[in-house]
Amino acid sequence: MKTVADSNIPYVAEGFATFGEVVSVPAAKITAALVADASILLVRSRTVVDKNLLAGSAVKFVGSATIGVDHIDQAWL
């Protein structure tokens, strides 16, 4: 299982390594191509999570390590 995570989330690699591969990158580098084969997406408020990012991807879980969800299109998810 592949997890794509914002590299500004502390200890994300250690916390999710038991689930499989963890790809930790800066928010600006989280793209549709990167998440296409990921099962888990972990973001902060800088990443807009919507159809443009996730359409056709394998993502089944989106977690946000911040307060609020204005960066997440909940209706689309």
Short mmCIF file of N, CA and C in Angstrom, two decimals:
data_model
loop_
_atom_site.label_atom_id
_atom_site.label_comp_id
_atom_site.label_asym_id
_atom_site.label_seq_id
_atom_site.Cartn_x
_atom_site.Cartn_y
_atom_site.Cartn_z
N MET A 1 0.85 -1.17 0.00
CA MET A 1 0.00 0.00 0.00
C MET A 1 0.90 1.23 0.00
N LYS A 2 0.53 2.22 -0.80
CA LYS A 2 1.32 3.44 -0.92
C LYS A 2 0.60 4.59 -0.23
N THR A 3 1.36 5.32 0.59
CA THR A 3 0.87 6.53 1.24
C THR A 3 1.64 7.72 0.69
N VAL A 4 0.94 8.74 0.25
CA VAL A 4 1.56 10.00 -0.14
C VAL A 4 1.24 11.00 0.96
N ALA A 5 2.28 11.67 1.45
CA ALA A 5 2.09 12.58 2.58
C ALA A 5 2.87 13.87 2.40
N ASP A 6 2.31 14.94 2.93
CA ASP A 6 3.00 16.22 3.00
C ASP A 6 4.20 16.05 3.93
N SER A 7 5.35 16.46 3.47
CA SER A 7 6.58 16.28 4.27
C SER A 7 6.61 17.15 5.52
N ASN A 8 5.68 18.09 5.65
CA ASN A 8 5.62 18.91 6.86
C ASN A 8 4.80 18.27 7.98
N ILE A 9 4.36 17.04 7.79
CA ILE A 9 3.65 16.32 8.85
C ILE A 9 4.71 15.55 9.64
N PRO A 10 4.94 15.92 10.90
CA PRO A 10 5.98 15.27 11.68
C PRO A 10 5.75 13.77 11.83
N TYR A 11 6.81 13.01 11.72
CA TYR A 11 6.83 11.56 11.95
C TYR A 11 5.89 10.77 11.04
N VAL A 12 5.52 11.33 9.90
CA VAL A 12 4.58 10.64 9.02
C VAL A 12 5.17 9.33 8.49
N ALA A 13 6.43 9.32 8.14
CA ALA A 13 7.05 8.09 7.61
C ALA A 13 7.07 7.00 8.68
N GLU A 14 7.45 7.35 9.89
CA GLU A 14 7.49 6.38 10.98
C GLU A 14 6.09 5.88 11.33
N GLY A 15 5.13 6.75 11.30
CA GLY A 15 3.77 6.39 11.67
C GLY A 15 3.03 5.52 10.67
N PHE A 16 3.38 5.64 9.39
CA PHE A 16 2.65 4.91 8.36
C PHE A 16 3.47 3.84 7.67
N ALA A 17 4.73 3.68 8.03
CA ALA A 17 5.60 2.70 7.38
C ALA A 17 5.09 1.27 7.52
N THR A 18 4.38 0.97 8.59
CA THR A 18 3.88 -0.40 8.78
C THR A 18 2.79 -0.75 7.75
N PHE A 19 2.22 0.27 7.09
CA PHE A 19 1.19 0.04 6.08
C PHE A 19 1.77 -0.13 4.68
N GLY A 20 3.06 0.15 4.52
CA GLY A 20 3.70 0.02 3.21
C GLY A 20 4.57 1.21 2.90
N GLU A 21 4.72 1.49 1.61
CA GLU A 21 5.59 2.57 1.14
C GLU A 21 5.02 3.93 1.53
N VAL A 22 5.89 4.81 2.02
CA VAL A 22 5.50 6.18 2.35
C VAL A 22 6.32 7.12 1.48
N VAL A 23 5.61 7.94 0.68
CA VAL A 23 6.26 8.95 -0.15
C VAL A 23 5.95 10.29 0.49
N SER A 24 6.96 10.92 1.06
CA SER A 24 6.81 12.18 1.76
C SER A 24 7.43 13.29 0.92
N VAL A 25 6.59 14.24 0.49
CA VAL A 25 7.04 15.32 -0.39
C VAL A 25 6.46 16.65 0.06
N PRO A 26 7.08 17.76 -0.35
CA PRO A 26 6.49 19.07 -0.05
C PRO A 26 5.10 19.19 -0.69
N ALA A 27 4.24 19.96 -0.08
CA ALA A 27 2.86 20.11 -0.56
C ALA A 27 2.79 20.48 -2.03
N ALA A 28 3.67 21.33 -2.50
CA ALA A 28 3.64 21.78 -3.89
C ALA A 28 3.94 20.65 -4.87
N LYS A 29 4.50 19.56 -4.39
CA LYS A 29 4.84 18.42 -5.27
C LYS A 29 3.80 17.31 -5.22
N ILE A 30 2.72 17.50 -4.48
CA ILE A 30 1.65 16.51 -4.46
C ILE A 30 0.77 16.76 -5.69
N THR A 31 0.88 15.84 -6.63
CA THR A 31 0.18 15.98 -7.92
C THR A 31 -0.70 14.77 -8.19
N ALA A 32 -1.55 14.91 -9.18
CA ALA A 32 -2.41 13.79 -9.59
C ALA A 32 -1.57 12.59 -10.02
N ALA A 33 -0.48 12.84 -10.70
CA ALA A 33 0.38 11.74 -11.14
C ALA A 33 1.00 11.01 -9.95
N LEU A 34 1.38 11.75 -8.92
CA LEU A 34 1.99 11.14 -7.74
C LEU A 34 0.99 10.30 -6.95
N VAL A 35 -0.25 10.76 -6.84
CA VAL A 35 -1.24 10.04 -6.03
C VAL A 35 -2.02 8.99 -6.81
N ALA A 36 -1.78 8.87 -8.11
CA ALA A 36 -2.56 7.96 -8.96
C ALA A 36 -2.61 6.54 -8.42
N ASP A 37 -1.51 6.03 -7.89
CA ASP A 37 -1.47 4.66 -7.39
C ASP A 37 -1.38 4.57 -5.87
N ALA A 38 -1.69 5.67 -5.19
CA ALA A 38 -1.65 5.70 -3.73
C ALA A 38 -2.99 5.27 -3.15
N SER A 39 -2.95 4.65 -1.98
CA SER A 39 -4.17 4.27 -1.26
C SER A 39 -4.54 5.30 -0.21
N ILE A 40 -3.52 5.98 0.33
CA ILE A 40 -3.71 6.95 1.40
C ILE A 40 -3.09 8.27 1.00
N LEU A 41 -3.78 9.38 1.28
CA LEU A 41 -3.27 10.72 1.05
C LEU A 41 -3.36 11.48 2.36
N LEU A 42 -2.23 12.00 2.82
CA LEU A 42 -2.17 12.78 4.05
C LEU A 42 -1.67 14.18 3.72
N VAL A 43 -2.49 15.18 4.01
CA VAL A 43 -2.18 16.55 3.60
C VAL A 43 -2.29 17.51 4.78
N ARG A 44 -1.87 18.74 4.49
CA ARG A 44 -2.12 19.88 5.37
C ARG A 44 -2.96 20.85 4.54
N SER A 45 -3.15 22.04 5.01
CA SER A 45 -4.07 22.97 4.36
C SER A 45 -3.59 23.51 3.02
N ARG A 46 -2.35 23.34 2.66
CA ARG A 46 -1.83 23.88 1.39
C ARG A 46 -2.23 23.04 0.18
N THR A 47 -2.65 21.81 0.40
CA THR A 47 -3.02 20.93 -0.71
C THR A 47 -4.53 20.93 -0.90
N VAL A 48 -4.96 21.31 -2.08
CA VAL A 48 -6.39 21.27 -2.41
C VAL A 48 -6.72 19.85 -2.83
N VAL A 49 -7.64 19.24 -2.10
CA VAL A 49 -8.04 17.86 -2.39
C VAL A 49 -9.40 17.91 -3.06
N ASP A 50 -9.40 17.63 -4.35
CA ASP A 50 -10.62 17.69 -5.14
C ASP A 50 -10.53 16.75 -6.32
N LYS A 51 -11.48 16.85 -7.22
CA LYS A 51 -11.53 15.99 -8.40
C LYS A 51 -10.27 16.11 -9.24
N ASN A 52 -9.73 17.33 -9.35
CA ASN A 52 -8.52 17.54 -10.16
C ASN A 52 -7.34 16.72 -9.64
N LEU A 53 -7.27 16.53 -8.35
CA LEU A 53 -6.17 15.78 -7.74
C LEU A 53 -6.44 14.28 -7.71
N LEU A 54 -7.67 13.88 -7.44
CA LEU A 54 -7.95 12.47 -7.15
C LEU A 54 -8.71 11.67 -8.20
N ALA A 55 -9.28 12.32 -9.20
CA ALA A 55 -10.06 11.57 -10.20
C ALA A 55 -9.22 10.47 -10.83
N GLY A 56 -9.73 9.26 -10.79
CA GLY A 56 -9.03 8.12 -11.36
C GLY A 56 -7.94 7.53 -10.50
N SER A 57 -7.72 8.09 -9.33
CA SER A 57 -6.66 7.58 -8.44
C SER A 57 -7.19 6.39 -7.63
N ALA A 58 -6.27 5.74 -6.95
CA ALA A 58 -6.62 4.61 -6.09
C ALA A 58 -6.84 5.04 -4.64
N VAL A 59 -6.82 6.34 -4.36
CA VAL A 59 -6.92 6.84 -2.98
C VAL A 59 -8.26 6.45 -2.37
N LYS A 60 -8.18 5.82 -1.20
CA LYS A 60 -9.38 5.40 -0.45
C LYS A 60 -9.54 6.15 0.86
N PHE A 61 -8.44 6.81 1.31
CA PHE A 61 -8.48 7.54 2.58
C PHE A 61 -7.71 8.84 2.42
N VAL A 62 -8.33 9.94 2.84
CA VAL A 62 -7.68 11.25 2.87
C VAL A 62 -7.69 11.73 4.31
N GLY A 63 -6.51 12.06 4.82
CA GLY A 63 -6.39 12.61 6.16
C GLY A 63 -5.78 14.00 6.08
N SER A 64 -6.27 14.90 6.92
CA SER A 64 -5.75 16.27 6.94
C SER A 64 -5.21 16.58 8.33
N ALA A 65 -3.95 16.95 8.39
CA ALA A 65 -3.30 17.24 9.66
C ALA A 65 -3.33 18.74 9.95
N THR A 66 -4.54 19.27 9.96
CA THR A 66 -4.72 20.69 10.21
C THR A 66 -6.15 20.91 10.70
N ILE A 67 -6.40 22.10 11.18
CA ILE A 67 -7.76 22.45 11.60
C ILE A 67 -8.52 22.94 10.38
N GLY A 68 -9.72 22.48 10.20
CA GLY A 68 -10.55 22.93 9.10
C GLY A 68 -10.46 22.02 7.90
N VAL A 69 -11.44 22.18 7.02
CA VAL A 69 -11.50 21.35 5.82
C VAL A 69 -11.80 22.18 4.57
N ASP A 70 -11.51 23.48 4.62
CA ASP A 70 -11.81 24.33 3.47
C ASP A 70 -10.97 23.99 2.25
N HIS A 71 -9.94 23.21 2.41
CA HIS A 71 -9.08 22.79 1.29
C HIS A 71 -9.50 21.43 0.71
N ILE A 72 -10.57 20.86 1.27
CA ILE A 72 -11.05 19.55 0.84
C ILE A 72 -12.47 19.67 0.28
N ASP A 73 -12.66 19.19 -0.92
CA ASP A 73 -13.98 19.18 -1.55
C ASP A 73 -14.73 17.96 -1.00
N GLN A 74 -15.38 18.14 0.13
CA GLN A 74 -16.06 17.05 0.81
C GLN A 74 -17.22 16.48 -0.03
N ALA A 75 -17.91 17.33 -0.72
CA ALA A 75 -19.03 16.88 -1.54
C ALA A 75 -18.53 15.93 -2.64
N TRP A 76 -17.41 16.26 -3.26
CA TRP A 76 -16.88 15.39 -4.31
C TRP A 76 -16.37 14.07 -3.73
N LEU A 77 -15.70 14.14 -2.58
CA LEU A 77 -15.20 12.91 -1.98
C LEU A 77 -16.34 11.99 -1.62
#
